[in-house]
Amino acid sequence: MNDIWLALGGGALLGVSASILMLFNGKVAGISGILASSMRPKHPGFSWSLLFSVGVVCGGYMACVYFPKLSLGAIKLSLPQLVIAGLCVGIGTRLANGCTSGHGICGMGRRSIRSVVATGIFMLVAGFTAYINLHLL
């Protein structure tokens, strides 16, 4: 039962932080777009996107250090599998013009039809991938 509250709290924090970013900066909290901006020094939003990206990495690291029970454990994939997975995610975010955080949290919150469709496709592909990984491989 405790895991449900942790997931609910995490989801609430995501929603609140995305709302704060939109309210005070007018920016969508789509990680793929923010990460892309943080890699282009001449981009107008370079500074805040770099700080945001560093904060995401540091926050994840701190969560693993201070809350090790929340960790999902060791990744059981080989380096080639991780590279292929990363490429698939990158290609998918380009095809969908955004990632799950941009479409799923922010876009659906704004009732964007495009985001609803993109998030539905993300979830179908994720379910299909999990099924293949767990039952066929």
Short mmCIF file of C-alpha atoms in Angstrom, two decimals:
data_model
loop_
_atom_site.label_atom_id
_atom_site.label_comp_id
_atom_site.label_asym_id
_atom_site.label_seq_id
_atom_site.Cartn_x
_atom_site.Cartn_y
_atom_site.Cartn_z
CA MET A 1 0.00 0.00 0.00
CA ASN A 2 2.92 2.33 0.70
CA ASP A 3 4.03 2.10 -2.96
CA ILE A 4 0.68 3.51 -4.08
CA TRP A 5 1.21 6.62 -1.97
CA LEU A 6 4.75 7.04 -3.28
CA ALA A 7 3.52 6.81 -6.88
CA LEU A 8 0.67 9.21 -6.16
CA GLY A 9 3.06 11.67 -4.50
CA GLY A 10 5.51 11.43 -7.39
CA GLY A 11 2.76 12.02 -9.92
CA ALA A 12 1.50 15.01 -7.96
CA LEU A 13 5.02 16.48 -7.82
CA LEU A 14 5.37 16.03 -11.60
CA GLY A 15 2.07 17.79 -12.20
CA VAL A 16 2.87 20.64 -9.83
CA SER A 17 6.36 21.18 -11.25
CA ALA A 18 5.06 21.12 -14.85
CA SER A 19 2.36 23.64 -13.86
CA ILE A 20 4.89 25.92 -12.18
CA LEU A 21 7.17 25.84 -15.24
CA MET A 22 4.22 26.69 -17.52
CA LEU A 23 2.87 29.38 -15.18
CA PHE A 24 6.14 31.22 -14.53
CA ASN A 25 8.12 30.50 -17.72
CA GLY A 26 5.45 29.67 -20.28
CA LYS A 27 7.42 26.51 -21.10
CA VAL A 28 6.22 22.94 -21.52
CA ALA A 29 8.08 20.45 -19.31
CA GLY A 30 8.91 18.10 -22.18
CA ILE A 31 12.22 16.49 -21.30
CA SER A 32 13.27 15.74 -24.90
CA GLY A 33 12.82 19.37 -25.95
CA ILE A 34 14.52 20.70 -22.84
CA LEU A 35 17.44 18.30 -23.26
CA ALA A 36 17.79 19.28 -26.93
CA SER A 37 17.86 22.98 -25.95
CA SER A 38 20.50 22.33 -23.29
CA MET A 39 22.87 21.01 -25.97
CA ARG A 40 22.69 24.15 -28.14
CA PRO A 41 24.59 27.01 -26.47
CA LYS A 42 23.21 29.61 -28.90
CA HIS A 43 19.59 28.61 -28.18
CA PRO A 44 17.68 31.40 -26.33
CA GLY A 45 16.61 29.01 -23.55
CA PHE A 46 20.04 27.40 -23.15
CA SER A 47 20.71 28.51 -19.55
CA TRP A 48 17.49 27.39 -17.93
CA SER A 49 17.30 24.18 -19.98
CA LEU A 50 20.87 23.27 -19.01
CA LEU A 51 20.08 23.88 -15.34
CA PHE A 52 16.86 21.87 -15.66
CA SER A 53 18.74 18.96 -17.28
CA VAL A 54 21.45 19.00 -14.61
CA GLY A 55 18.74 19.11 -11.95
CA VAL A 56 17.00 16.06 -13.42
CA VAL A 57 20.24 14.06 -13.38
CA CYS A 58 21.23 15.24 -9.88
CA GLY A 59 17.71 14.64 -8.55
CA GLY A 60 17.75 11.09 -9.91
CA TYR A 61 21.15 10.46 -8.40
CA MET A 62 20.11 11.88 -5.03
CA ALA A 63 16.94 9.76 -5.05
CA CYS A 64 19.05 6.63 -5.59
CA VAL A 65 21.47 7.60 -2.81
CA TYR A 66 18.94 8.77 -0.21
CA PHE A 67 16.08 6.42 -1.09
CA PRO A 68 17.73 3.17 -2.25
CA LYS A 69 14.54 1.21 -1.55
CA LEU A 70 12.87 3.07 -4.42
CA SER A 71 15.48 1.90 -6.91
CA LEU A 72 14.32 -0.60 -9.52
CA GLY A 73 17.56 -2.53 -9.20
CA ALA A 74 20.32 -3.23 -11.65
CA ILE A 75 19.66 -2.92 -15.36
CA LYS A 76 19.82 -6.38 -16.86
CA LEU A 77 20.47 -5.35 -20.46
CA SER A 78 23.64 -5.52 -22.47
CA LEU A 79 25.25 -2.38 -23.87
CA PRO A 80 23.97 -3.07 -27.43
CA GLN A 81 20.44 -3.52 -26.05
CA LEU A 82 20.70 -0.23 -24.17
CA VAL A 83 21.98 1.56 -27.29
CA ILE A 84 19.13 0.14 -29.40
CA ALA A 85 16.58 1.10 -26.73
CA GLY A 86 17.99 4.63 -26.55
CA LEU A 87 17.87 5.01 -30.33
CA CYS A 88 14.27 3.76 -30.41
CA VAL A 89 13.28 6.29 -27.75
CA GLY A 90 15.09 9.10 -29.57
CA ILE A 91 13.51 8.25 -32.93
CA GLY A 92 10.09 7.93 -31.29
CA THR A 93 10.31 11.34 -29.64
CA ARG A 94 11.28 12.91 -32.96
CA LEU A 95 8.42 11.19 -34.81
CA ALA A 96 5.91 12.23 -32.12
CA ASN A 97 7.32 15.78 -31.81
CA GLY A 98 7.82 15.21 -28.10
CA CYS A 99 8.18 12.67 -25.33
CA THR A 100 5.88 11.14 -22.74
CA SER A 101 6.45 13.99 -20.31
CA GLY A 102 5.63 16.67 -22.87
CA HIS A 103 2.61 14.91 -24.35
CA GLY A 104 1.47 12.81 -21.39
CA ILE A 105 1.75 15.34 -18.60
CA CYS A 106 1.58 18.74 -20.25
CA GLY A 107 -0.21 18.09 -23.53
CA MET A 108 -2.99 15.99 -22.07
CA GLY A 109 -3.39 18.53 -19.28
CA ARG A 110 -4.04 21.14 -21.98
CA ARG A 111 -6.47 18.71 -23.71
CA SER A 112 -4.37 18.55 -26.87
CA ILE A 113 -5.79 15.93 -29.25
CA ARG A 114 -2.33 15.38 -30.72
CA SER A 115 -0.97 14.67 -27.24
CA VAL A 116 -3.81 12.29 -26.41
CA VAL A 117 -3.10 10.32 -29.59
CA ALA A 118 0.69 10.39 -29.03
CA THR A 119 0.33 9.23 -25.41
CA GLY A 120 -2.01 6.42 -26.47
CA ILE A 121 0.54 5.27 -29.04
CA PHE A 122 3.35 5.50 -26.45
CA MET A 123 1.36 3.29 -24.06
CA LEU A 124 0.46 0.73 -26.75
CA VAL A 125 4.08 0.44 -27.87
CA ALA A 126 5.26 0.20 -24.25
CA GLY A 127 2.79 -2.59 -23.54
CA PHE A 128 3.77 -4.44 -26.72
CA THR A 129 7.47 -4.05 -25.89
CA ALA A 130 6.97 -5.29 -22.33
CA TYR A 131 5.02 -8.29 -23.61
CA ILE A 132 7.78 -9.20 -26.08
CA ASN A 133 10.48 -8.72 -23.45
CA LEU A 134 8.72 -10.74 -20.76
CA HIS A 135 7.09 -13.50 -22.79
CA LEU A 136 8.96 -13.92 -26.05
CA LEU A 137 12.62 -13.17 -25.25
#
